[in-house]
Amino acid sequence: MTAAETTGWSNWAGTASASPRRTARPRDVDELVSVVRGAADEGLTVKAVGAGHSFTSIAATDGVLVRMDGLDAPVRVDAARGLVTVEAGMRLSRLNQVLDAHGLALTNLGDIDVQTVSGAISTGTHGTGRSSGSLAEQVHALELVTADGRLLRCSAEERPELFAAARIGLGALGLISRVTLRCEPAFTLHALETPMPLDRVLDGLDQLVSQNEHFEFYWFPHTTRTLTKRNNRLPAGARSRPLHRVRAWLDDEFLSNTLFEGVNRVAAARPSLVPGLNAVSCRALSSRGYTAPSHRVFTAPRRVVFRETEYAVPRAALPELLAGVRSWVDRSGERIPFPVEVRFTPADDVWLSTAYGRESAYVAVHQYHRLPYERYFRAVAGIADALGGRPHWGKLHWLDAERLRELHPRLDDFCRLRAELDPEGRLSNPYLDRVLGPVGPGTRTNGGS
């Protein structure tokens, strides 16, 4: 049987915690089914947790907390069809290694690879891409354990409605046990990073997005400067020309992590210095270009602890959103040492995707964990909300089901399916009750009936 223990849990950013009645670490799918059935028999809620990299309390429970790190094995690799099936607790970093060993790669990734496959999919993790969307868009099939312990498989052909909902399921429809992903032959990306004035970026935005497979930029608050990133694939068979290991360490470890941590500590102690620090930081940036396997270009180490909110708006609304944020920062007196990240994705058809039905621009704002964040985040959220912004499900926001229903056309369909699969609310918690509405008969506590 799976090991059980009674320990507390907190997420990576320190913004959520829980004291479950017990914690389980299933080692295979049968044990996962057993854990879920056992929780149902005892009338306890049950939630899965992966790397804890969500900033919300989406995984919190005072019932049974299921740690997914024991379910991290590859199940099947079909290179000819470009499909790989893995257990849901596998970290993205390990998934990339498995794929690379078989000459495969995902078409697109986010910029962090510490999340589990199921956690990244369930909360809508995405990168940036002209024609390639979120991780959920690359899912070919899912297997999940429902609240009553049934094992269901879904795909575009098998239970297509469940598939449309469960690819970004928020943990509300079942505990994902296995995921089959569509892959392609491994490819090499040419990365070009260039400082550029913000106004020039916005004036040429349509060309920058359309002429590059993957384009994003970082704006440094209190300045008019950005760092742009353009990633484009090279022909098959092209050799990698990575950064020299000394330059890579200097840029990605020392400057982006060690020194950046120091800058943020100074900012926390002396907020008045932040505008000057940002001005120095962005002017110290220099252009760089290199080529490397795709997963090494898409992802980067992030060791500085921060808090984050992110909103997706229609792409055409991005200039108005950024203008509003710049204006608020200028007049608010807040000091923001973290750059603002802007990314792009095409429209998709995943029910709860932030890009459902529309080309989207994403604005992610961060704050160092030793600095207050709520006033800044709420201001950005208010500006985005006026433009129809949809918050990232795994990042901090304050919207409830009533407002989210206006933003997500398929939310009612999702909630109907949720009520069918989990009528007792065994997979719910206060976060899900807020963003989806409560489910279950009568008044229910998180720990049981």
PDB file of N, CA, C and O in Angstrom, residues 385-425:
ATOM      1  N   ASP A 385      -9.135  43.679 -16.064  1.00  0.00           N
ATOM      2  CA  ASP A 385     -10.542  43.295 -15.987  1.00  0.00           C
ATOM      3  C   ASP A 385     -11.393  44.181 -16.894  1.00  0.00           C
ATOM      4  O   ASP A 385     -12.339  43.709 -17.540  1.00  0.00           O
ATOM      5  N   ALA A 386     -11.056  45.448 -16.976  1.00  0.00           N
ATOM      6  CA  ALA A 386     -11.811  46.364 -17.833  1.00  0.00           C
ATOM      7  C   ALA A 386     -11.642  46.040 -19.313  1.00  0.00           C
ATOM      8  O   ALA A 386     -12.447  46.481 -20.148  1.00  0.00           O
ATOM      9  N   LEU A 387     -10.616  45.255 -19.639  1.00  0.00           N
ATOM     10  CA  LEU A 387     -10.340  44.881 -21.035  1.00  0.00           C
ATOM     11  C   LEU A 387     -10.721  43.427 -21.320  1.00  0.00           C
ATOM     12  O   LEU A 387     -10.342  42.874 -22.341  1.00  0.00           O
ATOM     13  N   GLY A 388     -11.481  42.823 -20.413  1.00  0.00           N
ATOM     14  CA  GLY A 388     -11.877  41.430 -20.602  1.00  0.00           C
ATOM     15  C   GLY A 388     -10.771  40.447 -20.280  1.00  0.00           C
ATOM     16  O   GLY A 388     -10.767  39.324 -20.796  1.00  0.00           O
ATOM     17  N   GLY A 389      -9.857  40.823 -19.405  1.00  0.00           N
ATOM     18  CA  GLY A 389      -8.743  39.955 -19.068  1.00  0.00           C
ATOM     19  C   GLY A 389      -9.166  38.709 -18.310  1.00  0.00           C
ATOM     20  O   GLY A 389     -10.022  38.780 -17.423  1.00  0.00           O
ATOM     21  N   ARG A 390      -8.566  37.597 -18.673  1.00  0.00           N
ATOM     22  CA  ARG A 390      -8.803  36.332 -17.977  1.00  0.00           C
ATOM     23  C   ARG A 390      -7.583  35.998 -17.133  1.00  0.00           C
ATOM     24  O   ARG A 390      -6.469  35.896 -17.656  1.00  0.00           O
ATOM     25  N   PRO A 391      -7.741  35.804 -15.813  1.00  0.00           N
ATOM     26  CA  PRO A 391      -6.580  35.510 -14.972  1.00  0.00           C
ATOM     27  C   PRO A 391      -6.085  34.089 -15.179  1.00  0.00           C
ATOM     28  O   PRO A 391      -6.871  33.171 -15.443  1.00  0.00           O
ATOM     29  N   HIS A 392      -4.776  33.931 -15.061  1.00  0.00           N
ATOM     30  CA  HIS A 392      -4.160  32.604 -15.070  1.00  0.00           C
ATOM     31  C   HIS A 392      -4.662  31.847 -13.851  1.00  0.00           C
ATOM     32  O   HIS A 392      -4.659  32.355 -12.728  1.00  0.00           O
ATOM     33  N   TRP A 393      -5.068  30.583 -14.050  1.00  0.00           N
ATOM     34  CA  TRP A 393      -5.683  29.810 -12.977  1.00  0.00           C
ATOM     35  C   TRP A 393      -4.707  29.481 -11.842  1.00  0.00           C
ATOM     36  O   TRP A 393      -5.128  29.248 -10.715  1.00  0.00           O
ATOM     37  N   GLY A 394      -3.420  29.454 -12.138  1.00  0.00           N
ATOM     38  CA  GLY A 394      -2.456  29.081 -11.118  1.00  0.00           C
ATOM     39  C   GLY A 394      -1.754  30.253 -10.474  1.00  0.00           C
ATOM     40  O   GLY A 394      -0.819  30.052  -9.688  1.00  0.00           O
ATOM     41  N   LYS A 395      -2.208  31.471 -10.783  1.00  0.00           N
ATOM     42  CA  LYS A 395      -1.538  32.653 -10.256  1.00  0.00           C
ATOM     43  C   LYS A 395      -2.539  33.516  -9.492  1.00  0.00           C
ATOM     44  O   LYS A 395      -3.748  33.358  -9.631  1.00  0.00           O
ATOM     45  N   LEU A 396      -2.041  34.410  -8.686  1.00  0.00           N
ATOM     46  CA  LEU A 396      -2.888  35.143  -7.755  1.00  0.00           C
ATOM     47  C   LEU A 396      -3.902  36.017  -8.480  1.00  0.00           C
ATOM     48  O   LEU A 396      -3.565  36.754  -9.404  1.00  0.00           O
ATOM     49  N   HIS A 397      -5.156  35.912  -8.054  1.00  0.00           N
ATOM     50  CA  HIS A 397      -6.207  36.799  -8.543  1.00  0.00           C
ATOM     51  C   HIS A 397      -7.357  36.760  -7.546  1.00  0.00           C
ATOM     52  O   HIS A 397      -7.375  35.933  -6.636  1.00  0.00           O
ATOM     53  N   TRP A 398      -8.330  37.655  -7.738  1.00  0.00           N
ATOM     54  CA  TRP A 398      -9.401  37.799  -6.753  1.00  0.00           C
ATOM     55  C   TRP A 398     -10.780  37.642  -7.373  1.00  0.00           C
ATOM     56  O   TRP A 398     -11.785  37.958  -6.736  1.00  0.00           O
ATOM     57  N   LEU A 399     -10.878  37.133  -8.583  1.00  0.00           N
ATOM     58  CA  LEU A 399     -12.180  36.994  -9.232  1.00  0.00           C
ATOM     59  C   LEU A 399     -12.923  35.770  -8.697  1.00  0.00           C
ATOM     60  O   LEU A 399     -12.318  34.797  -8.240  1.00  0.00           O
ATOM     61  N   ASP A 400     -14.250  35.832  -8.798  1.00  0.00           N
ATOM     62  CA  ASP A 400     -15.075  34.704  -8.357  1.00  0.00           C
ATOM     63  C   ASP A 400     -15.850  34.133  -9.539  1.00  0.00           C
ATOM     64  O   ASP A 400     -15.734  34.615 -10.679  1.00  0.00           O
ATOM     65  N   ALA A 401     -16.656  33.112  -9.257  1.00  0.00           N
ATOM     66  CA  ALA A 401     -17.347  32.393 -10.328  1.00  0.00           C
ATOM     67  C   ALA A 401     -18.280  33.299 -11.113  1.00  0.00           C
ATOM     68  O   ALA A 401     -18.423  33.143 -12.333  1.00  0.00           O
ATOM     69  N   GLU A 402     -18.911  34.254 -10.447  1.00  0.00           N
ATOM     70  CA  GLU A 402     -19.846  35.131 -11.152  1.00  0.00           C
ATOM     71  C   GLU A 402     -19.142  35.919 -12.252  1.00  0.00           C
ATOM     72  O   GLU A 402     -19.628  35.994 -13.385  1.00  0.00           O
ATOM     73  N   ARG A 403     -17.995  36.499 -11.936  1.00  0.00           N
ATOM     74  CA  ARG A 403     -17.261  37.257 -12.945  1.00  0.00           C
ATOM     75  C   ARG A 403     -16.588  36.342 -13.955  1.00  0.00           C
ATOM     76  O   ARG A 403     -16.579  36.630 -15.163  1.00  0.00           O
ATOM     77  N   LEU A 404     -16.036  35.229 -13.492  1.00  0.00           N
ATOM     78  CA  LEU A 404     -15.352  34.313 -14.407  1.00  0.00           C
ATOM     79  C   LEU A 404     -16.321  33.703 -15.418  1.00  0.00           C
ATOM     80  O   LEU A 404     -15.932  33.399 -16.547  1.00  0.00           O
ATOM     81  N   ARG A 405     -17.578  33.565 -15.041  1.00  0.00           N
ATOM     82  CA  ARG A 405     -18.580  33.054 -15.977  1.00  0.00           C
ATOM     83  C   ARG A 405     -18.744  34.004 -17.164  1.00  0.00           C
ATOM     84  O   ARG A 405     -19.011  33.570 -18.293  1.00  0.00           O
ATOM     85  N   GLU A 406     -18.595  35.305 -16.929  1.00  0.00           N
ATOM     86  CA  GLU A 406     -18.684  36.283 -18.017  1.00  0.00           C
ATOM     87  C   GLU A 406     -17.478  36.204 -18.942  1.00  0.00           C
ATOM     88  O   GLU A 406     -17.569  36.556 -20.122  1.00  0.00           O
ATOM     89  N   LEU A 407     -16.331  35.758 -18.409  1.00  0.00           N
ATOM     90  CA  LEU A 407     -15.083  35.735 -19.168  1.00  0.00           C
ATOM     91  C   LEU A 407     -14.857  34.425 -19.906  1.00  0.00           C
ATOM     92  O   LEU A 407     -14.165  34.396 -20.924  1.00  0.00           O
ATOM     93  N   HIS A 408     -15.396  33.335 -19.375  1.00  0.00           N
ATOM     94  CA  HIS A 408     -15.182  32.006 -19.947  1.00  0.00           C
ATOM     95  C   HIS A 408     -16.519  31.457 -20.455  1.00  0.00           C
ATOM     96  O   HIS A 408     -17.357  31.014 -19.663  1.00  0.00           O
ATOM     97  N   PRO A 409     -16.729  31.443 -21.760  1.00  0.00           N
ATOM     98  CA  PRO A 409     -18.030  31.039 -22.314  1.00  0.00           C
ATOM     99  C   PRO A 409     -18.425  29.611 -21.968  1.00  0.00           C
ATOM    100  O   PRO A 409     -19.622  29.293 -21.970  1.00  0.00           O
ATOM    101  N   ARG A 410     -17.449  28.731 -21.666  1.00  0.00           N
ATOM    102  CA  ARG A 410     -17.785  27.332 -21.382  1.00  0.00           C
ATOM    103  C   ARG A 410     -17.721  26.995 -19.899  1.00  0.00           C
ATOM    104  O   ARG A 410     -17.724  25.815 -19.537  1.00  0.00           O
ATOM    105  N   LEU A 411     -17.694  28.000 -19.034  1.00  0.00           N
ATOM    106  CA  LEU A 411     -17.588  27.701 -17.607  1.00  0.00           C
ATOM    107  C   LEU A 411     -18.819  26.951 -17.092  1.00  0.00           C
ATOM    108  O   LEU A 411     -18.698  26.023 -16.286  1.00  0.00           O
ATOM    109  N   ASP A 412     -19.996  27.319 -17.546  1.00  0.00           N
ATOM    110  CA  ASP A 412     -21.198  26.596 -17.105  1.00  0.00           C
ATOM    111  C   ASP A 412     -21.157  25.138 -17.559  1.00  0.00           C
ATOM    112  O   ASP A 412     -21.572  24.235 -16.817  1.00  0.00           O
ATOM    113  N   ASP A 413     -20.669  24.885 -18.786  1.00  0.00           N
ATOM    114  CA  ASP A 413     -20.538  23.505 -19.250  1.00  0.00           C
ATOM    115  C   ASP A 413     -19.541  22.739 -18.376  1.00  0.00           C
ATOM    116  O   ASP A 413     -19.757  21.571 -18.035  1.00  0.00           O
ATOM    117  N   PHE A 414     -18.452  23.390 -18.030  1.00  0.00           N
ATOM    118  CA  PHE A 414     -17.458  22.764 -17.158  1.00  0.00           C
ATOM    119  C   PHE A 414     -18.080  22.429 -15.803  1.00  0.00           C
ATOM    120  O   PHE A 414     -17.896  21.313 -15.284  1.00  0.00           O
ATOM    121  N   CYS A 415     -18.812  23.360 -15.226  1.00  0.00           N
ATOM    122  CA  CYS A 415     -19.399  23.135 -13.906  1.00  0.00           C
ATOM    123  C   CYS A 415     -20.464  22.046 -13.940  1.00  0.00           C
ATOM    124  O   CYS A 415     -20.629  21.296 -12.960  1.00  0.00           O
ATOM    125  N   ARG A 416     -21.195  21.945 -15.038  1.00  0.00           N
ATOM    126  CA  ARG A 416     -22.159  20.847 -15.173  1.00  0.00           C
ATOM    127  C   ARG A 416     -21.453  19.503 -15.139  1.00  0.00           C
ATOM    128  O   ARG A 416     -21.872  18.568 -14.450  1.00  0.00           O
ATOM    129  N   LEU A 417     -20.348  19.401 -15.890  1.00  0.00           N
ATOM    130  CA  LEU A 417     -19.578  18.157 -15.912  1.00  0.00           C
ATOM    131  C   LEU A 417     -18.969  17.879 -14.540  1.00  0.00           C
ATOM    132  O   LEU A 417     -18.944  16.733 -14.067  1.00  0.00           O
ATOM    133  N   ARG A 418     -18.504  18.918 -13.879  1.00  0.00           N
ATOM    134  CA  ARG A 418     -17.952  18.769 -12.531  1.00  0.00           C
ATOM    135  C   ARG A 418     -18.999  18.194 -11.579  1.00  0.00           C
ATOM    136  O   ARG A 418     -18.712  17.284 -10.785  1.00  0.00           O
ATOM    137  N   ALA A 419     -20.226  18.709 -11.654  1.00  0.00           N
ATOM    138  CA  ALA A 419     -21.289  18.231 -10.768  1.00  0.00           C
ATOM    139  C   ALA A 419     -21.638  16.776 -11.052  1.00  0.00           C
ATOM    140  O   ALA A 419     -21.974  16.014 -10.128  1.00  0.00           O
ATOM    141  N   GLU A 420     -21.544  16.360 -12.320  1.00  0.00           N
ATOM    142  CA  GLU A 420     -21.816  14.962 -12.661  1.00  0.00           C
ATOM    143  C   GLU A 420     -20.738  14.034 -12.127  1.00  0.00           C
ATOM    144  O   GLU A 420     -21.038  12.934 -11.639  1.00  0.00           O
ATOM    145  N   LEU A 421     -19.483  14.453 -12.223  1.00  0.00           N
ATOM    146  CA  LEU A 421     -18.369  13.593 -11.826  1.00  0.00           C
ATOM    147  C   LEU A 421     -18.080  13.644 -10.329  1.00  0.00           C
ATOM    148  O   LEU A 421     -17.535  12.688  -9.774  1.00  0.00           O
ATOM    149  N   ASP A 422     -18.428  14.745  -9.688  1.00  0.00           N
ATOM    150  CA  ASP A 422     -18.106  14.915  -8.264  1.00  0.00           C
ATOM    151  C   ASP A 422     -19.280  15.556  -7.538  1.00  0.00           C
ATOM    152  O   ASP A 422     -19.180  16.666  -7.009  1.00  0.00           O
ATOM    153  N   PRO A 423     -20.416  14.860  -7.471  1.00  0.00           N
ATOM    154  CA  PRO A 423     -21.615  15.474  -6.878  1.00  0.00           C
ATOM    155  C   PRO A 423     -21.473  15.784  -5.395  1.00  0.00           C
ATOM    156  O   PRO A 423     -22.166  16.661  -4.878  1.00  0.00           O
ATOM    157  N   GLU A 424     -20.580  15.092  -4.702  1.00  0.00           N
ATOM    158  CA  GLU A 424     -20.385  15.342  -3.273  1.00  0.00           C
ATOM    159  C   GLU A 424     -19.337  16.425  -3.002  1.00  0.00           C
ATOM    160  O   GLU A 424     -19.117  16.803  -1.849  1.00  0.00           O
ATOM    161  N   GLY A 425     -18.664  16.911  -4.031  1.00  0.00           N
ATOM    162  CA  GLY A 425     -17.637  17.925  -3.827  1.00  0.00           C
ATOM    163  C   GLY A 425     -16.391  17.399  -3.154  1.00  0.00           C
ATOM    164  O   GLY A 425     -15.693  18.149  -2.450  1.00  0.00           O
TER     165      GLY A 425
END
